[in-house]
Coordinates of N, CA and C and ligand atoms in Angstrom, one line a residue:
M1 N 167.6 -101.6 62.3 CA 168.9 -101.1 62.5 C 168.9 -99.6 62.7
N2 N 169.7 -99.1 63.6 CA 169.7 -97.7 63.9 C 170.5 -96.9 62.8
E3 N 169.9 -95.8 62.4 CA 170.5 -95.1 61.2 C 171.8 -94.5 61.5
N4 N 172.1 -94.3 62.8 CA 173.4 -93.7 63.2 C 174.3 -94.8 63.7
S5 N 175.0 -95.5 62.7 CA 175.7 -96.7 63.1 C 177.0 -96.3 63.9
R6 N 177.4 -95.0 63.9 CA 178.6 -94.7 64.7 C 178.3 -94.7 66.2
S7 N 177.1 -94.5 66.6 CA 176.8 -94.6 68.0 C 175.6 -95.5 68.2
P8 N 175.8 -96.8 68.2 CA 174.7 -97.8 68.3 C 174.0 -97.6 69.6
L9 N 172.7 -97.7 69.5 CA 171.9 -97.6 70.8 C 171.6 -99.0 71.3
P10 N 171.4 -99.1 72.6 CA 171.3 -100.5 73.1 C 169.9 -101.1 72.7
R11 N 169.9 -102.4 72.4 CA 168.7 -103.1 72.2 C 168.1 -103.2 73.6
V12 N 166.8 -103.0 73.7 CA 166.1 -102.9 75.0 C 165.1 -104.0 75.2
P13 N 165.3 -104.9 76.1 CA 164.3 -105.9 76.4 C 163.1 -105.3 77.0
L14 N 161.9 -105.9 76.7 CA 160.7 -105.3 77.3 C 160.6 -105.5 78.8
P15 N 159.8 -104.6 79.4 CA 159.7 -104.8 80.9 C 159.0 -106.1 81.3
D16 N 159.1 -106.5 82.5 CA 158.6 -107.8 83.0 C 157.1 -107.8 82.9
P17 N 156.5 -108.9 82.3 CA 155.1 -109.0 82.2 C 154.3 -109.0 83.5
G18 N 155.0 -109.3 84.6 CA 154.4 -109.2 85.9 C 153.9 -107.9 86.2
I19 N 154.4 -106.8 85.6 CA 153.9 -105.5 85.8 C 152.5 -105.3 85.4
Y20 N 152.2 -105.9 84.2 CA 150.8 -105.8 83.8 C 149.9 -106.6 84.7
L21 N 150.4 -107.8 85.1 CA 149.5 -108.7 85.9 C 149.2 -108.0 87.2
A22 N 150.2 -107.2 87.8 CA 149.9 -106.5 89.0 C 149.1 -105.3 88.9
L23 N 149.3 -104.5 87.9 CA 148.7 -103.2 87.8 C 147.5 -103.1 86.9
K24 N 147.5 -104.0 85.9 CA 146.4 -103.9 84.9 C 146.2 -102.6 84.2
E25 N 145.2 -102.4 83.4 CA 145.0 -101.1 82.7 C 144.8 -100.0 83.7
E26 N 144.1 -100.3 84.7 CA 143.7 -99.2 85.7 C 145.0 -98.7 86.4
G27 N 145.8 -99.6 86.9 CA 147.0 -99.2 87.6 C 148.0 -98.5 86.7
L28 N 148.2 -99.0 85.4 CA 149.1 -98.4 84.5 C 148.6 -97.0 84.1
T29 N 147.3 -96.8 84.0 CA 146.8 -95.5 83.6 C 147.1 -94.5 84.8
R30 N 146.9 -95.0 86.0 CA 147.2 -94.1 87.2 C 148.7 -93.8 87.2
L31 N 149.5 -94.7 86.9 CA 150.9 -94.5 86.8 C 151.3 -93.4 85.8
L32 N 150.7 -93.5 84.6 CA 151.0 -92.5 83.5 C 150.4 -91.2 83.9
K33 N 149.3 -91.2 84.5 CA 148.7 -89.9 84.9 C 149.6 -89.2 85.9
A34 N 150.1 -89.9 86.9 CA 151.0 -89.3 87.9 C 152.3 -88.8 87.2
V35 N 152.8 -89.5 86.2 CA 154.0 -89.1 85.5 C 153.7 -87.8 84.7
Y36 N 152.6 -87.8 84.0 CA 152.3 -86.7 83.1 C 152.0 -85.4 83.9
R37 N 151.4 -85.6 85.1 CA 151.2 -84.4 86.0 C 152.5 -83.8 86.3
R38 N 153.5 -84.6 86.6 CA 154.9 -84.1 86.9 C 155.5 -83.5 85.6
L39 N 155.3 -84.2 84.5 CA 155.9 -83.6 83.2 C 155.3 -82.2 83.0
G40 N 154.1 -82.0 83.3 CA 153.4 -80.7 83.1 C 153.9 -79.6 84.0
K41 N 154.8 -80.0 85.0 CA 155.4 -79.0 85.9 C 156.9 -79.0 85.8
S42 N 157.4 -79.8 84.9 CA 158.8 -80.0 84.8 C 159.5 -79.0 83.9
P43 N 160.8 -79.0 83.8 CA 161.5 -78.1 82.9 C 161.2 -78.3 81.4
I44 N 160.6 -79.5 81.1 CA 160.1 -79.7 79.7 C 158.6 -79.6 79.5
R45 N 158.0 -78.8 80.4 CA 156.5 -78.7 80.4 C 156.0 -78.1 79.1
D46 N 156.8 -77.3 78.4 CA 156.4 -76.6 77.2 C 156.1 -77.6 76.1
M47 N 156.7 -78.8 76.2 CA 156.4 -79.8 75.1 C 155.1 -80.5 75.3
F48 N 154.5 -80.4 76.5 CA 153.4 -81.2 76.9 C 152.1 -80.3 77.0
P49 N 150.9 -81.0 76.9 CA 149.7 -80.2 77.0 C 149.7 -79.4 78.3
K50 N 148.8 -78.4 78.3 CA 148.8 -77.4 79.4 C 147.9 -77.7 80.6
T51 N 146.7 -78.0 80.3 CA 145.8 -78.2 81.5 C 145.8 -79.6 82.0
D52 N 145.4 -79.8 83.3 CA 145.4 -81.1 83.9 C 144.6 -82.1 83.1
Q53 N 143.5 -81.6 82.6 CA 142.6 -82.4 81.8 C 143.2 -82.9 80.6
E54 N 143.9 -82.0 79.9 CA 144.6 -82.4 78.6 C 145.8 -83.4 79.0
L55 N 146.5 -83.1 80.1 CA 147.6 -84.0 80.5 C 147.0 -85.4 80.8
D56 N 145.9 -85.5 81.4 CA 145.3 -86.8 81.7 C 144.9 -87.5 80.4
L57 N 144.4 -86.8 79.4 CA 144.1 -87.5 78.2 C 145.3 -88.0 77.5
A58 N 146.4 -87.2 77.5 CA 147.7 -87.6 76.8 C 148.2 -88.8 77.6
A59 N 148.1 -88.8 78.9 CA 148.5 -89.9 79.8 C 147.8 -91.2 79.5
E60 N 146.5 -91.0 79.2 CA 145.7 -92.2 78.9 C 146.1 -92.9 77.6
K61 N 146.5 -92.0 76.6 CA 147.0 -92.6 75.3 C 148.3 -93.3 75.5
S62 N 149.2 -92.6 76.2 CA 150.5 -93.2 76.5 C 150.4 -94.5 77.3
A63 N 149.4 -94.5 78.2 CA 149.2 -95.7 79.0 C 148.9 -96.9 78.2
L64 N 148.2 -96.7 77.1 CA 147.9 -97.8 76.2 C 149.1 -98.5 75.6
F65 N 150.1 -97.6 75.4 CA 151.4 -98.2 74.9 C 152.1 -99.0 76.0
F66 N 152.1 -98.4 77.2 CA 152.8 -99.1 78.3 C 152.1 -100.4 78.7
I67 N 150.8 -100.4 78.6 CA 150.0 -101.6 78.8 C 150.6 -102.7 77.9
G68 N 150.8 -102.4 76.7 CA 151.2 -103.4 75.7 C 152.6 -103.9 76.0
I69 N 153.5 -103.0 76.3 CA 154.9 -103.4 76.5 C 155.1 -104.1 77.8
C70 N 154.2 -103.9 78.8 CA 154.3 -104.5 80.1 C 153.5 -105.8 80.1
G71 N 153.2 -106.4 79.0 CA 152.6 -107.7 79.0 C 151.1 -107.7 78.8
G72 N 150.5 -106.6 78.6 CA 149.0 -106.6 78.4 C 148.7 -106.6 76.9
P73 N 147.4 -106.4 76.6 CA 147.0 -106.4 75.2 C 147.5 -105.2 74.4
P74 N 147.7 -105.4 73.1 CA 148.3 -104.3 72.2 C 147.3 -103.2 71.9
L75 N 146.8 -102.5 72.9 CA 145.7 -101.5 72.7 C 146.2 -100.3 71.9
F76 N 147.4 -99.9 72.1 CA 147.9 -98.8 71.4 C 147.9 -99.0 69.9
E77 N 148.5 -100.2 69.5 CA 148.5 -100.6 68.1 C 147.2 -100.6 67.5
R78 N 146.2 -101.2 68.2 CA 144.9 -101.4 67.7 C 144.3 -100.0 67.3
L79 N 144.5 -99.0 68.2 CA 143.9 -97.7 68.0 C 144.7 -96.8 67.1
Y80 N 146.0 -96.9 67.2 CA 146.9 -95.9 66.5 C 147.9 -96.5 65.6
G81 N 147.9 -97.8 65.4 CA 148.8 -98.4 64.4 C 150.2 -98.6 65.0
P82 N 151.2 -98.9 64.2 CA 152.5 -99.3 64.7 C 153.1 -98.2 65.7
P83 N 153.6 -98.7 66.8 CA 154.1 -97.7 67.8 C 155.1 -96.7 67.3
Q84 N 156.2 -97.3 66.6 CA 157.2 -96.4 66.0 C 157.5 -95.2 66.9
M85 N 157.9 -95.5 68.1 CA 158.1 -94.4 69.1 C 159.1 -93.4 68.7
R86 N 160.2 -93.8 68.1 CA 161.2 -92.9 67.7 C 160.6 -91.9 66.7
A87 N 159.9 -92.4 65.7 CA 159.3 -91.6 64.7 C 158.3 -90.6 65.3
R88 N 157.5 -91.1 66.2 CA 156.4 -90.3 66.9 C 157.0 -89.2 67.7
H89 N 158.3 -89.3 68.1 CA 158.9 -88.2 68.9 C 159.7 -87.2 68.0
Q90 N 159.7 -87.5 66.7 CA 160.6 -86.6 65.8 C 160.1 -85.2 65.8
R91 N 158.8 -85.0 66.0 CA 158.3 -83.6 65.9 C 158.7 -82.8 67.1
F92 N 159.3 -83.4 68.1 CA 159.8 -82.7 69.2 C 161.3 -82.7 69.1
S93 N 161.9 -81.6 69.6 CA 163.4 -81.5 69.7 C 163.8 -82.0 71.1
I94 N 164.3 -83.2 71.1 CA 164.6 -83.9 72.4 C 166.1 -84.0 72.5
H95 N 166.7 -83.2 73.4 CA 168.1 -83.3 73.6 C 168.4 -84.0 74.9
A96 N 169.6 -84.2 75.2 CA 170.0 -85.0 76.4 C 169.4 -84.5 77.7
R97 N 169.3 -83.2 77.8 CA 168.8 -82.6 79.1 C 167.3 -82.8 79.2
A98 N 166.6 -82.8 78.0 CA 165.2 -83.1 78.0 C 164.9 -84.6 78.5
R99 N 165.8 -85.4 78.0 CA 165.7 -86.8 78.5 C 165.8 -86.9 80.0
E100 N 166.8 -86.2 80.5 CA 167.0 -86.2 82.0 C 165.8 -85.8 82.7
A101 N 165.2 -84.7 82.2 CA 164.0 -84.1 82.9 C 162.9 -85.1 82.8
W102 N 162.7 -85.8 81.6 CA 161.7 -86.8 81.5 C 161.9 -87.9 82.5
L103 N 163.1 -88.4 82.5 CA 163.4 -89.5 83.5 C 163.2 -89.1 84.9
D104 N 163.5 -87.8 85.2 CA 163.3 -87.4 86.6 C 161.9 -87.5 87.0
C105 N 161.0 -87.2 86.1 CA 159.5 -87.3 86.4 C 159.2 -88.7 86.7
W106 N 159.7 -89.6 85.9 CA 159.4 -91.1 86.2 C 160.0 -91.5 87.5
K107 N 161.2 -91.0 87.8 CA 161.9 -91.4 89.0 C 161.1 -91.0 90.2
E108 N 160.6 -89.8 90.2 CA 159.8 -89.3 91.3 C 158.6 -90.2 91.6
V109 N 158.0 -90.7 90.6 CA 156.8 -91.5 90.8 C 157.2 -92.9 91.2
L110 N 158.1 -93.5 90.4 CA 158.5 -94.9 90.7 C 159.1 -95.1 92.0
F111 N 160.0 -94.2 92.4 CA 160.7 -94.4 93.7 C 160.2 -93.6 94.8
D112 N 159.0 -93.0 94.7 CA 158.3 -92.3 95.7 C 158.0 -93.4 96.9
E113 N 158.4 -93.1 98.1 CA 158.3 -94.0 99.1 C 156.9 -94.4 99.5
S114 N 156.0 -93.4 99.3 CA 154.6 -93.7 99.6 C 153.9 -94.6 98.5
N115 N 154.6 -94.8 97.4 CA 154.2 -95.6 96.3 C 152.7 -95.5 95.9
P116 N 152.3 -94.2 95.6 CA 150.9 -93.9 95.4 C 150.2 -94.8 94.3
V117 N 151.0 -95.3 93.3 CA 150.3 -96.1 92.3 C 150.5 -97.6 92.5
G118 N 151.1 -97.9 93.6 CA 151.2 -99.4 94.0 C 152.1 -100.2 93.0
F119 N 153.2 -99.5 92.5 CA 154.1 -100.2 91.6 C 154.8 -101.3 92.3
P120 N 154.8 -102.5 91.8 CA 155.4 -103.6 92.6 C 156.9 -103.4 92.8
E121 N 157.3 -103.4 94.0 CA 158.7 -103.2 94.4 C 159.7 -104.0 93.6
E122 N 159.3 -105.3 93.4 CA 160.3 -106.2 92.7 C 160.6 -105.9 91.3
F123 N 159.7 -105.1 90.7 CA 159.9 -104.7 89.2 C 160.4 -103.3 89.0
R124 N 160.5 -102.6 90.1 CA 160.9 -101.2 90.0 C 162.2 -101.0 89.2
Q125 N 163.3 -101.7 89.7 CA 164.6 -101.4 89.1 C 164.6 -101.9 87.6
G126 N 164.0 -103.0 87.3 CA 164.0 -103.5 85.9 C 163.2 -102.5 85.0
F127 N 162.1 -102.0 85.5 CA 161.3 -101.0 84.7 C 162.1 -99.7 84.5
W128 N 162.8 -99.3 85.6 CA 163.6 -98.1 85.5 C 164.8 -98.3 84.4
D129 N 165.4 -99.5 84.5 CA 166.4 -99.8 83.5 C 165.9 -99.7 82.1
Y130 N 164.7 -100.2 81.9 CA 164.0 -100.1 80.6 C 163.9 -98.7 80.1
L131 N 163.4 -97.8 81.0 CA 163.1 -96.4 80.7 C 164.4 -95.7 80.4
E132 N 165.4 -96.0 81.2 CA 166.8 -95.3 80.9 C 167.3 -95.7 79.6
A133 N 167.2 -97.0 79.2 CA 167.8 -97.4 77.9 C 166.9 -97.0 76.8
F134 N 165.6 -97.2 76.8 CA 164.8 -97.0 75.7 C 164.7 -95.5 75.4
S135 N 164.8 -94.6 76.5 CA 164.7 -93.2 76.3 C 165.9 -92.7 75.5
L136 N 167.0 -93.4 75.5 CA 168.1 -93.0 74.6 C 167.7 -92.9 73.2
W137 N 166.8 -93.8 72.8 CA 166.4 -93.8 71.4 C 165.6 -92.6 71.0
M138 N 165.0 -91.9 72.0 CA 164.1 -90.8 71.7 C 164.9 -89.5 71.5
V139 N 166.2 -89.5 71.9 CA 167.0 -88.3 71.9 C 167.3 -88.0 70.4
N140 N 167.0 -86.8 69.9 CA 167.1 -86.6 68.5 C 167.7 -85.2 68.2
A141 N 168.1 -84.5 69.2 CA 168.7 -83.1 69.0 C 169.9 -82.9 69.8
Ligands
HEM1 C1 163.6 -89.1 76.1 C2 162.7 -88.5 76.7 C3 161.3 -88.3 76.2 C4 160.6 -87.1 76.0 C5 161.2 -85.7 76.2 C6 159.3 -87.4 75.5 C7 158.4 -86.5 75.1 C8 157.1 -86.7 74.6 C9 156.2 -85.8 74.2 C10 156.4 -84.3 74.2 C11 155.1 -86.4 73.7 C12 153.8 -85.8 73.2 C13 152.9 -85.5 74.3 C14 151.9 -86.6 74.5 O1 151.0 -86.7 73.7 O2 152.1 -87.5 75.3 C15 155.3 -87.8 73.9 C16 154.5 -88.8 73.5 C17 154.6 -90.1 73.8 N1 155.7 -90.7 74.4 FE1 157.4 -89.7 74.9 N2 159.2 -88.8 75.4 C18 160.3 -89.4 75.9 C19 160.6 -90.7 75.9 C20 159.6 -91.7 75.8 C21 159.8 -93.1 76.0 C22 161.2 -93.7 76.4 C23 158.6 -93.7 75.8 C24 158.3 -95.1 75.9 C25 158.9 -96.0 76.7 C26 157.7 -92.7 75.4 C27 156.4 -92.9 75.1 C28 155.5 -92.0 74.6 C29 154.2 -92.3 74.1 C30 153.5 -93.7 74.1 C31 153.6 -91.1 73.6 C32 152.3 -91.0 72.9 C33 152.5 -91.1 71.5 C34 151.4 -90.5 70.6 O3 150.7 -89.6 71.0 O4 151.3 -91.1 69.5 N3 158.3 -91.5 75.4 N4 156.6 -88.0 74.4

């Protein structure tokens, strides 16, 4: 149950498991690396690691979470314990504009016409809807 019962946040169904079947660990890691490289140049870059190498490492960790929610094995939990994403984001001050900037980075990668990470067209909109809804849970400022 959300602690702020005056503004209930949406329950968010997990992304389509077809995403993992199509992209596997390798493709989802490439996806997260592309997003993190953008985050590193975005208006919220100060929240993220500085060097490309550090960004790639952070992206690899995040990818483990996305592998799990997209239908793959629970690699993130195995290594780091319960995901508790809201709690893991508490050390950052995330306001509505930070969420917008975060989503913009995802949008650039997912809807890039050249589709450099090969994200399956048929799952794009559903995955985007997931990000839009779940990211509301991370706003804490
Ligand atoms: C609302 C906008 C969001 C902002 C501004 C934000 C920001 C951050 C920052 C600054 C970090 C730490 C850097 C790192 O190690 O990656 C982080 C970690 C992470 N974020 Fe977010 N995030 C947002 C939403 C989300 C959402 C919606 C998800 C999942 C769908 C997510 C998944 C993760 C994961 C898996 C990690 C790594 C956790 C860990 O290191 O233990 N984030 N996020």
